[in-house]
Every structure is written in structure tokens, then in C-alpha cells.
Coordinates of N, CA and C in Angstrom, one line a residue:
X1 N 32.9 -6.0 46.2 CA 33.8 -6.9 46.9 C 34.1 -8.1 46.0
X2 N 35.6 -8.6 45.7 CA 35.5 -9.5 45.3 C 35.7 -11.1 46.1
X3 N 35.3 -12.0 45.3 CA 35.2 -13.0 46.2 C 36.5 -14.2 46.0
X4 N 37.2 -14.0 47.0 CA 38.7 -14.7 46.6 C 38.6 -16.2 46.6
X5 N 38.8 -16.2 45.4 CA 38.9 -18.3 45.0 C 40.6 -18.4 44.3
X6 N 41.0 -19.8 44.5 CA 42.7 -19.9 44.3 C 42.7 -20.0 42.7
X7 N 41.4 -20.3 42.0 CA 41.8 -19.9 40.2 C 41.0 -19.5 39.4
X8 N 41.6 -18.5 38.5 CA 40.2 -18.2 37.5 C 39.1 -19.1 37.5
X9 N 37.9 -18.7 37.5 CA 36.7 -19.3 37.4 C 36.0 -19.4 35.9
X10 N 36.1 -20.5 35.4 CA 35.3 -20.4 33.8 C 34.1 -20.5 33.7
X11 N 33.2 -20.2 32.8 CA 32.2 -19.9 32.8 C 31.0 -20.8 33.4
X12 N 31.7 -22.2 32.8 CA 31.4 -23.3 33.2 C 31.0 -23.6 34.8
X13 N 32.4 -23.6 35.2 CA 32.5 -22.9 36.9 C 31.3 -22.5 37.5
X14 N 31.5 -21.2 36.9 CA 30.5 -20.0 37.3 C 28.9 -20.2 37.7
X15 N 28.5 -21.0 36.4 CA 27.4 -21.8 36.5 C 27.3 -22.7 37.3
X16 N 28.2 -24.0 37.9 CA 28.1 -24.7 38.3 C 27.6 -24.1 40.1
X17 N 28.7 -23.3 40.5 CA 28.3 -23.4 41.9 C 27.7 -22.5 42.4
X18 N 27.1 -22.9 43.5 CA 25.8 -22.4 44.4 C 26.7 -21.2 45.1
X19 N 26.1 -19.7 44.5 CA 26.5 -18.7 45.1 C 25.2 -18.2 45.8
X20 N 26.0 -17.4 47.0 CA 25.0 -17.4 48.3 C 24.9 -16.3 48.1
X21 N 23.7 -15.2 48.6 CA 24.1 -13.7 48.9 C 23.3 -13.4 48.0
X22 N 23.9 -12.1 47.2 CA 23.3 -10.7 46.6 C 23.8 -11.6 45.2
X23 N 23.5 -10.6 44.2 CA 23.5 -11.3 42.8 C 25.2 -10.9 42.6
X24 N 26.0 -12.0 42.0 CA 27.5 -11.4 41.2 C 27.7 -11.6 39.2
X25 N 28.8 -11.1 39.5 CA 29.0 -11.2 38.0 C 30.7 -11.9 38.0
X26 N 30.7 -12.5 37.0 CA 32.6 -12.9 36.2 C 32.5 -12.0 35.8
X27 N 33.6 -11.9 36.2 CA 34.8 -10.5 35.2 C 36.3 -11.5 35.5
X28 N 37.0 -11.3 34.2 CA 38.1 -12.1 33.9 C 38.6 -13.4 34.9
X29 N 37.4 -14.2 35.4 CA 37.5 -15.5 36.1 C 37.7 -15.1 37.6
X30 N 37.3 -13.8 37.7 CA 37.1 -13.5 39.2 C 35.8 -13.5 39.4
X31 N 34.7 -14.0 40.2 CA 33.5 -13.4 40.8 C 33.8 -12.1 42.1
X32 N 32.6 -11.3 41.2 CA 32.1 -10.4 42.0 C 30.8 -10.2 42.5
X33 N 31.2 -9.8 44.0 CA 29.6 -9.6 44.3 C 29.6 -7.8 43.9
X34 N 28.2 -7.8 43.7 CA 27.3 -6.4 43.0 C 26.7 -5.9 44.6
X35 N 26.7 -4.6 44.2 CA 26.4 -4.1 45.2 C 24.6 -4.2 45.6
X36 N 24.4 -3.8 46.8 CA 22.6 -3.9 46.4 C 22.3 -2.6 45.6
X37 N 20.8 -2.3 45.1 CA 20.6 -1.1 44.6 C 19.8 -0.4 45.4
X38 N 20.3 0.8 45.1 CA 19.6 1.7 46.1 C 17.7 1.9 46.0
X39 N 17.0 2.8 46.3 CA 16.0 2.3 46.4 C 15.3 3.2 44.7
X40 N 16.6 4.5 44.9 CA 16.1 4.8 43.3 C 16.8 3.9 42.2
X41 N 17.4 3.2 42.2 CA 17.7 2.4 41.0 C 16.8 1.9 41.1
X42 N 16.0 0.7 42.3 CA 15.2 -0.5 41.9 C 14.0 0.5 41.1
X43 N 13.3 1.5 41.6 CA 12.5 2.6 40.9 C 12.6 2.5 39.3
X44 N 13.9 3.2 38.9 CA 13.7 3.4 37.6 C 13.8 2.1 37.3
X45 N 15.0 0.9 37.6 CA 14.6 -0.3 36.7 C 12.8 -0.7 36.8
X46 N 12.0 -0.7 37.6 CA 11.1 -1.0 37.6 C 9.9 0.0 36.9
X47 N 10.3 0.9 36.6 CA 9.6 2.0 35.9 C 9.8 1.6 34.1
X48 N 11.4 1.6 33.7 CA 11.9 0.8 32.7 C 10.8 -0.4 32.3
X49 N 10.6 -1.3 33.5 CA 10.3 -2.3 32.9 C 8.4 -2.5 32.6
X50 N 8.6 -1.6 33.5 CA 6.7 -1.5 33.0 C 6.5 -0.7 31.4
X51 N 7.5 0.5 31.6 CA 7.2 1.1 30.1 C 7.2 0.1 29.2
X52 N 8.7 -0.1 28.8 CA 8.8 -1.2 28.2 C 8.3 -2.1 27.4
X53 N 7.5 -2.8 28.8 CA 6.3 -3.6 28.3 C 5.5 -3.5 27.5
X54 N 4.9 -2.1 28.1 CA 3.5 -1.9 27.4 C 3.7 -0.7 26.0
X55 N 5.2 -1.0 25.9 CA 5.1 -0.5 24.5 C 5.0 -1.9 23.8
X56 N 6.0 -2.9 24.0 CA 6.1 -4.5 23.7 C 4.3 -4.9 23.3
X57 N 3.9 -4.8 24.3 CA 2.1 -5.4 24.3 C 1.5 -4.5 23.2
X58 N 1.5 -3.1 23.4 CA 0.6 -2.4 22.6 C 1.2 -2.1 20.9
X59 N 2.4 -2.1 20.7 CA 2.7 -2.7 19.4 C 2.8 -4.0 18.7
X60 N 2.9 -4.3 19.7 CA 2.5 -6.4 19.2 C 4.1 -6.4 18.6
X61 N 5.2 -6.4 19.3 CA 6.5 -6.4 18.9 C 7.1 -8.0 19.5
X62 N 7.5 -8.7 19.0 CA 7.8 -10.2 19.5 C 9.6 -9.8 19.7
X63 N 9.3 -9.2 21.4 CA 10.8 -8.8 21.9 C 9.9 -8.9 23.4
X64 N 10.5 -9.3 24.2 CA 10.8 -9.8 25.3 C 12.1 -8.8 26.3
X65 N 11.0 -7.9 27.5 CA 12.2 -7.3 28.2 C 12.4 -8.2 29.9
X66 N 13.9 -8.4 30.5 CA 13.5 -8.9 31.6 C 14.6 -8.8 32.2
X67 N 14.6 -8.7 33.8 CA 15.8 -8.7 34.8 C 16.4 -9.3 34.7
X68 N 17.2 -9.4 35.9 CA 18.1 -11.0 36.3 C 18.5 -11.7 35.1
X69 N 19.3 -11.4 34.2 CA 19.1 -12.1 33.4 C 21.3 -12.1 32.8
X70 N 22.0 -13.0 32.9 CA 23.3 -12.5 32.1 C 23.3 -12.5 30.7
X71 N 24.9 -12.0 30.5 CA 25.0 -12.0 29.5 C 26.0 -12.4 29.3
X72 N 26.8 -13.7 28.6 CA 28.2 -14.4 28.4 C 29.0 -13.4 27.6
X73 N 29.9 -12.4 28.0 CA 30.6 -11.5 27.3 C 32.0 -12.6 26.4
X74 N 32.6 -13.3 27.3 CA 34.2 -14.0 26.8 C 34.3 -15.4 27.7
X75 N 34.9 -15.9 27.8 CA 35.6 -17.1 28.1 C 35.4 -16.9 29.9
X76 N 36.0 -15.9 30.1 CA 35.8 -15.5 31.8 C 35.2 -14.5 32.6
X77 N 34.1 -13.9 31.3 CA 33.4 -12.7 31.7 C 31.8 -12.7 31.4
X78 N 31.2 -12.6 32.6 CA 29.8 -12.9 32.3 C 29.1 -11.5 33.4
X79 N 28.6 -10.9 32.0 CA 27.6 -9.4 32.9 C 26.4 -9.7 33.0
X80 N 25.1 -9.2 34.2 CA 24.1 -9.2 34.4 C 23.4 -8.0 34.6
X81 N 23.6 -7.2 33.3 CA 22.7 -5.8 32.6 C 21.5 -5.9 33.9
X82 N 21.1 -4.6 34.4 CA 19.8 -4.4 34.9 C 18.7 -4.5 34.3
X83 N 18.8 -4.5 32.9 CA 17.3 -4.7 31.9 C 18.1 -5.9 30.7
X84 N 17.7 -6.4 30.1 CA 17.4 -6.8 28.8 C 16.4 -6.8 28.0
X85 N 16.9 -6.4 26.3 CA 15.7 -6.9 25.6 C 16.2 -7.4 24.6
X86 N 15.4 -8.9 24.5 CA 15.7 -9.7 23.5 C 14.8 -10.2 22.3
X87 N 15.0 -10.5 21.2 CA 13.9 -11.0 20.6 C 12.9 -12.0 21.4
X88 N 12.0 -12.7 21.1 CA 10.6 -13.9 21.3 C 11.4 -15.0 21.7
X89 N 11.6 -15.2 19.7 CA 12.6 -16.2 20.1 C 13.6 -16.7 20.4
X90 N 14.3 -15.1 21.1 CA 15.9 -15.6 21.7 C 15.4 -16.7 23.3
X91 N 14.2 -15.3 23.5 CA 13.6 -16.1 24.9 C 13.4 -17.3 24.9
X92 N 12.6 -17.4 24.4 CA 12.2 -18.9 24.2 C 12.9 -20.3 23.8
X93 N 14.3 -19.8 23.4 CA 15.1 -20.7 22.8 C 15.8 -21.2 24.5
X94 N 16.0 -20.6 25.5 CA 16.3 -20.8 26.6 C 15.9 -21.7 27.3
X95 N 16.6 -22.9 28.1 CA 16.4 -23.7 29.0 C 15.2 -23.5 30.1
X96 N 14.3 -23.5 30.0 CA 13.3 -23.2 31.0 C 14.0 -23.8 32.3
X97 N 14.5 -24.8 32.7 CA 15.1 -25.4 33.5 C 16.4 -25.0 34.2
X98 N 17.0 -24.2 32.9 CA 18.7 -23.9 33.1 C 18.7 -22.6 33.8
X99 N 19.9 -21.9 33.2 CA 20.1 -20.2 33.6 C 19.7 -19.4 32.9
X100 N 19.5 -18.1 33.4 CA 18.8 -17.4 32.9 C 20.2 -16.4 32.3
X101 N 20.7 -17.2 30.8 CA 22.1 -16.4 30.4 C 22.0 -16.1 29.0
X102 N 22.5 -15.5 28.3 CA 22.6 -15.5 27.0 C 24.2 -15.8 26.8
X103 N 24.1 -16.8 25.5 CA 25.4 -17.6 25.7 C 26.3 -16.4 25.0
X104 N 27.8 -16.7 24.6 CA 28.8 -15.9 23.9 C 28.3 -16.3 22.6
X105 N 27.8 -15.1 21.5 CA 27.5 -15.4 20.2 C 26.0 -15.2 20.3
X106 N 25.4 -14.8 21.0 CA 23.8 -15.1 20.9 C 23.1 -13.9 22.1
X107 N 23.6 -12.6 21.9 CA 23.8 -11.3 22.7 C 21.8 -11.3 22.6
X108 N 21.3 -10.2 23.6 CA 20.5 -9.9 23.4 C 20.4 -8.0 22.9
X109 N 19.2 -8.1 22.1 CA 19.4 -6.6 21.2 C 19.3 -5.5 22.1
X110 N 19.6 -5.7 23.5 CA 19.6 -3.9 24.4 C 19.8 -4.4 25.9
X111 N 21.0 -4.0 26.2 CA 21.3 -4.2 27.8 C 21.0 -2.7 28.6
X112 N 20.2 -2.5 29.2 CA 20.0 -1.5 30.2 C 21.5 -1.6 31.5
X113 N 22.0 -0.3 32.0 CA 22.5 -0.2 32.8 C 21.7 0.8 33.4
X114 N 21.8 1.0 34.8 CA 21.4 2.1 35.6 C 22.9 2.5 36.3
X115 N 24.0 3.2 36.4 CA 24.3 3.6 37.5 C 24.5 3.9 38.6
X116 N 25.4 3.5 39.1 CA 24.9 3.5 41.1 C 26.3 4.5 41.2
X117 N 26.7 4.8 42.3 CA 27.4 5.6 43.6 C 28.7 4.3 43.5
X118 N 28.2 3.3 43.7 CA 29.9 1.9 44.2 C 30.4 1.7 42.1
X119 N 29.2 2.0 41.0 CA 30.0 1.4 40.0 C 29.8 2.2 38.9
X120 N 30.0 3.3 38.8 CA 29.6 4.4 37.9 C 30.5 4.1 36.8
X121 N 32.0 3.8 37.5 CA 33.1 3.6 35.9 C 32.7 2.7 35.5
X122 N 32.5 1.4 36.1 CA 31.8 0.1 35.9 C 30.9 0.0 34.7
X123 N 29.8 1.3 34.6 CA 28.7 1.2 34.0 C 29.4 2.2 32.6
X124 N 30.1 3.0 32.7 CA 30.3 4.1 31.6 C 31.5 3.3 31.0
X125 N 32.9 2.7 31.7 CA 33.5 2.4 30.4 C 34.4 1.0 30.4
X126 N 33.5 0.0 31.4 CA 34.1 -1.3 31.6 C 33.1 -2.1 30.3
X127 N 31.4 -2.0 31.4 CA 30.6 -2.3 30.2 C 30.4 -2.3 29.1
X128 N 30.4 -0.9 28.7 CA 30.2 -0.1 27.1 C 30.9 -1.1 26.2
X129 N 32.4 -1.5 26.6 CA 33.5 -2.2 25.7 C 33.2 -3.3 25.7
X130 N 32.8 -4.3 27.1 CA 32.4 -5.3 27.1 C 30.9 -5.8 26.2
X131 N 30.1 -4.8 26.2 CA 29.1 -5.4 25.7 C 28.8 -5.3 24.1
X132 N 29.9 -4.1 24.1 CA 30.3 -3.8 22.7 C 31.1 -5.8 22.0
X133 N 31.9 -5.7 22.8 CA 32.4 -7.4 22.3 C 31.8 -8.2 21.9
X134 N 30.5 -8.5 22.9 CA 29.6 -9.4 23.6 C 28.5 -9.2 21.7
X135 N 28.5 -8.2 21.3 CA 27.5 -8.0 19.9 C 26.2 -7.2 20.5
X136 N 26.4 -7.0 21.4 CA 24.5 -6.0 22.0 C 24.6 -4.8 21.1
X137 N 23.4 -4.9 20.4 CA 23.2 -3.5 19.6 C 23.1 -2.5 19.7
X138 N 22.5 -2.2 21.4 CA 22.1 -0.8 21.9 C 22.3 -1.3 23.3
X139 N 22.6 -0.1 23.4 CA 23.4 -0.1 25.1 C 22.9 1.2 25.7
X140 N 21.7 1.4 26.7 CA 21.7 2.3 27.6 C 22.6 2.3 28.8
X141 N 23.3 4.0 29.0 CA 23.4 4.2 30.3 C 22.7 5.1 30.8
X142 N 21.8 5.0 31.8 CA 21.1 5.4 32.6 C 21.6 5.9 33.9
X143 N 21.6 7.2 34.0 CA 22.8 7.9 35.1 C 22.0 8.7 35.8
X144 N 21.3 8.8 37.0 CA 20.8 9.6 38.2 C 21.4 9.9 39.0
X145 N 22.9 10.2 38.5 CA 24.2 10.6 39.6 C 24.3 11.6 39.0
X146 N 24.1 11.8 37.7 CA 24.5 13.3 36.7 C 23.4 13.7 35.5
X147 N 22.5 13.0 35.9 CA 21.0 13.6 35.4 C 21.2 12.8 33.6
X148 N 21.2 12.2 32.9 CA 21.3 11.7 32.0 C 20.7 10.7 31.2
X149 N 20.4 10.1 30.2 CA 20.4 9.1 29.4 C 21.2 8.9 28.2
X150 N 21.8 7.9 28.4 CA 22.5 7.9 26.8 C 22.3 6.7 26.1
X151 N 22.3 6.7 24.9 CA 21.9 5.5 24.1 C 22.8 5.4 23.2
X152 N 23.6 4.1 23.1 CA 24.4 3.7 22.2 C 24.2 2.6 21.8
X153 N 24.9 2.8 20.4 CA 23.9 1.7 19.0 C 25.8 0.9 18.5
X154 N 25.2 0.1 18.5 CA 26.8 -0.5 17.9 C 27.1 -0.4 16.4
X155 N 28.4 0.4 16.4 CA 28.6 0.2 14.7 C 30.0 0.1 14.6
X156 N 30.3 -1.3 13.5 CA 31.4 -1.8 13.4 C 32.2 -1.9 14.9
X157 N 31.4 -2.7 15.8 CA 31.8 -3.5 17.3 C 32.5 -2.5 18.1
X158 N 32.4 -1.0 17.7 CA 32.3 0.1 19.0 C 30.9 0.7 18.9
X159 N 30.7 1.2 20.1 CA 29.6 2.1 20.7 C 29.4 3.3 19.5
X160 N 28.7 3.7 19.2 CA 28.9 5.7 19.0 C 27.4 6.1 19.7
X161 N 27.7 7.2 19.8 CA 25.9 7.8 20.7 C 25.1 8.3 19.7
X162 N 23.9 7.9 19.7 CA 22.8 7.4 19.2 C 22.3 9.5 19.8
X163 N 22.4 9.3 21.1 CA 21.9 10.6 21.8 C 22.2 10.5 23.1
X164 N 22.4 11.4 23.8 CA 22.1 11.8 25.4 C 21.0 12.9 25.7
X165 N 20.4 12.2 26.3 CA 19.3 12.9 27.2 C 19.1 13.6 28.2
X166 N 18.4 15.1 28.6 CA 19.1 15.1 29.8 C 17.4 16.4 30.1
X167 N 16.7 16.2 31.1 CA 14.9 17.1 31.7 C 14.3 16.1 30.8
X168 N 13.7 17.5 30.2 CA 12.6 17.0 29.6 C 12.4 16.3 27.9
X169 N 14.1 15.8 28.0 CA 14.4 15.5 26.2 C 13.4 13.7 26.5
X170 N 12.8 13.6 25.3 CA 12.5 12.4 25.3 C 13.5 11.1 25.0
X171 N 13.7 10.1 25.5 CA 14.3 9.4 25.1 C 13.9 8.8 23.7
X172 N 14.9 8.4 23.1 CA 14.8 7.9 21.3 C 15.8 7.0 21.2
X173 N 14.9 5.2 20.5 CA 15.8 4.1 20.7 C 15.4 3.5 19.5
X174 N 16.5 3.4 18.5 CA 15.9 2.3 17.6 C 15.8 1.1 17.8
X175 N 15.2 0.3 18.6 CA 14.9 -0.7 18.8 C 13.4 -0.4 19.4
X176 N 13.3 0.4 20.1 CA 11.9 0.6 20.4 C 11.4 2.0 20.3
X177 N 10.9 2.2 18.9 CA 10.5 4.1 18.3 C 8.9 3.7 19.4
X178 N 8.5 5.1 19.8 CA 7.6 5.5 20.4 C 7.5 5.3 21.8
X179 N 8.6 4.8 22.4 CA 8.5 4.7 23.9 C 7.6 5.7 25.0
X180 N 8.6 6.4 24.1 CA 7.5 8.1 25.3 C 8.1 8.6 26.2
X181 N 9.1 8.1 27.0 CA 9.7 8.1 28.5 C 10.7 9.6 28.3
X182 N 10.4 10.5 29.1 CA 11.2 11.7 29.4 C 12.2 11.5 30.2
X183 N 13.3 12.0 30.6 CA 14.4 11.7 31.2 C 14.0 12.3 32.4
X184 N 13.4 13.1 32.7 CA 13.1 13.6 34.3 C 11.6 13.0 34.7
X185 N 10.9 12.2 33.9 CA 10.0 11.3 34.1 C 10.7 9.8 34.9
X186 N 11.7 9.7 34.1 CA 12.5 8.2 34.3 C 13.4 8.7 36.0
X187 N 13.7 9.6 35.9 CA 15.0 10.1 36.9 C 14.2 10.4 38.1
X188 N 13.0 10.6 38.3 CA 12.5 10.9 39.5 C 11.2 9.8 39.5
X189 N 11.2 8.7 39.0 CA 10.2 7.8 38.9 C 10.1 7.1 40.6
X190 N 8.8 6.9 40.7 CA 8.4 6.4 42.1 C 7.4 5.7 42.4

């Protein structure tokens, strides 16, 4: 649903005012509210973020994965990826005080999407372009509507696939070698 205001919203904006409700995103100076997630998305994001981690910890890798977090794509478009991973110090360079955003020019190196039922095109070919813009180096789509993983790595500011995943293929990310995570391990996580 979008939420009708009488003029583009800038980023600026966006930040400023107190939005009520479920989490939204800017898209071209319109806010949108996001739908909730169902109860298998919150699953695999939350499965995501435990692996993750404890590859982060048990490699001793100074990269930082985390929710709720945007990402400043353009002038009037701001996404809020289901995962991030950023370097230490991208984290830490952040307003403890402020928002939880990464500005335009200062992407973080892997935005997770999961897929839902209300925003499937959303996630396969609104994002992909946008975050392609935005400089994110690796872009999962994560799809439990059609059994999948795909990983794309940016080269020369488009996408190309890295791989798709699909049972028992392991997922493979250069940003993080040795994960482990099988695709029907991640897709039926609970």
C-alpha cells in the first residue's frame, strides 16, 4: 500500500518523520508500506542470521550481518534489504544515535532479499537494478515461492549470477566461502 502524501518525499523527509505501523521503504519520493512477513520468511531471515553469524565469529571476519537496516539507493529511493552485510567498520562508522541507513556512496557488501507472495517482482527485478546502482556487491534472492537461491555478484554496475541453487546444492558466496547452508536446509528452516 502506498501511503499518499501531496509531494515527492526526499530522503531527508523520509528520515525526518515519525512513521507509524509496519516498516516502509522510498521508492521514487513515494513511501511505501511493506507488507508483514509471513511466518516462513521471518524463519529463514532468522536462520540466515544465525548462520551467518557464526561463520562471522568462527572465522574472525570483521563484517557485521544485521536486520532493519536501509539502504540510500538515489535522491528518492531508499531500500530496507531483509539481511545486510557490511564491513566492522562500515558499522561502526554509523550514528549510534541516528538511523540505522547506509548513506548513497557507502553501500553495504551483501543485501539479502527473501521473497514473499505481495512482492516477488519487487525482489527479482525492481531491487536487483536498484541495488545494482546503489554499488552492493552481492545480492541474494532468496525465493520459497519457487524453491531457489540465487547469488549475484556485481560486475561493471549490473548483476550477473554468481549461481542458483536449488535441494540439496550448497549455497557459494564470495563474500562469505564456507557458509555451509543447503538450500532445502535454508527453505524449510524452523
Amino acid at each position: 500500500m502506498i501511503t499518499t502524501l501531496r509531494k515527492p518525499v526526499t530522503l531527508e523527509d523520509y528520515r525526518a518523520i515519525p512513521w507509524e505501523g509496519g516498516p516502509v521503504e522510498l521508492v521514487n519520493g513515494q513511501v511505501i508500506e511493506m507488507p508483514e512477513p509471513t511466518k516462513l520468511h521471518a524463519d529463514i531471515v532468522n536462520f540466515l542470521t544465525v548462520a551467518i553469524n557464526i561463520l562471522i565469529q568462527s572465522a574472525q571476519l570483521r563484517l557485521v550481518c544485521r536486520s532493519q537496516v536501509s539502504v540510500d539507493i538515489a535522491a528518492g529511493t531508499s531500500r530496507r534489504p531483509d539481511l545486510i552485510v557490511c564491513t566492522a567498520d562500515q558499522w561502526g562508522a554509523i550514528d549510534p544515535a541516528g538511523g540505522a541507513y547506509f548513506a548513497i556512496g557507502n553501500p553495504p557488501a551483501l543485501a539479502i532479499e527473501v521473497c514473499s507472495p505481495d512482492n516477488k517482482g519487487t525482489d527479482l527485478i525492481d531491487k536487483r537494478d536498484e541495488y545494482a546502482l546503489a554499488g552492493i556487491s552481492e545480492y541474494w534472492i532468496v525465493n520459497p515461492l519457487d524453491d531457489y537461491v540465487r547469488v549475484l555478484v556485481l560486475d561493471n554496475q549490473e548483476y550477473r549470477e554468481q549461481g542458483e541453487y536449488r535441494g540439496d546444492d550448497e549455497i557459494h558466496s564470495p563474500l562469505l566461502p564456507g557458509l555451509g547452508i543447503r538450500v532445502n536446509q535454508l527453505l524449510t528452516s524452523v
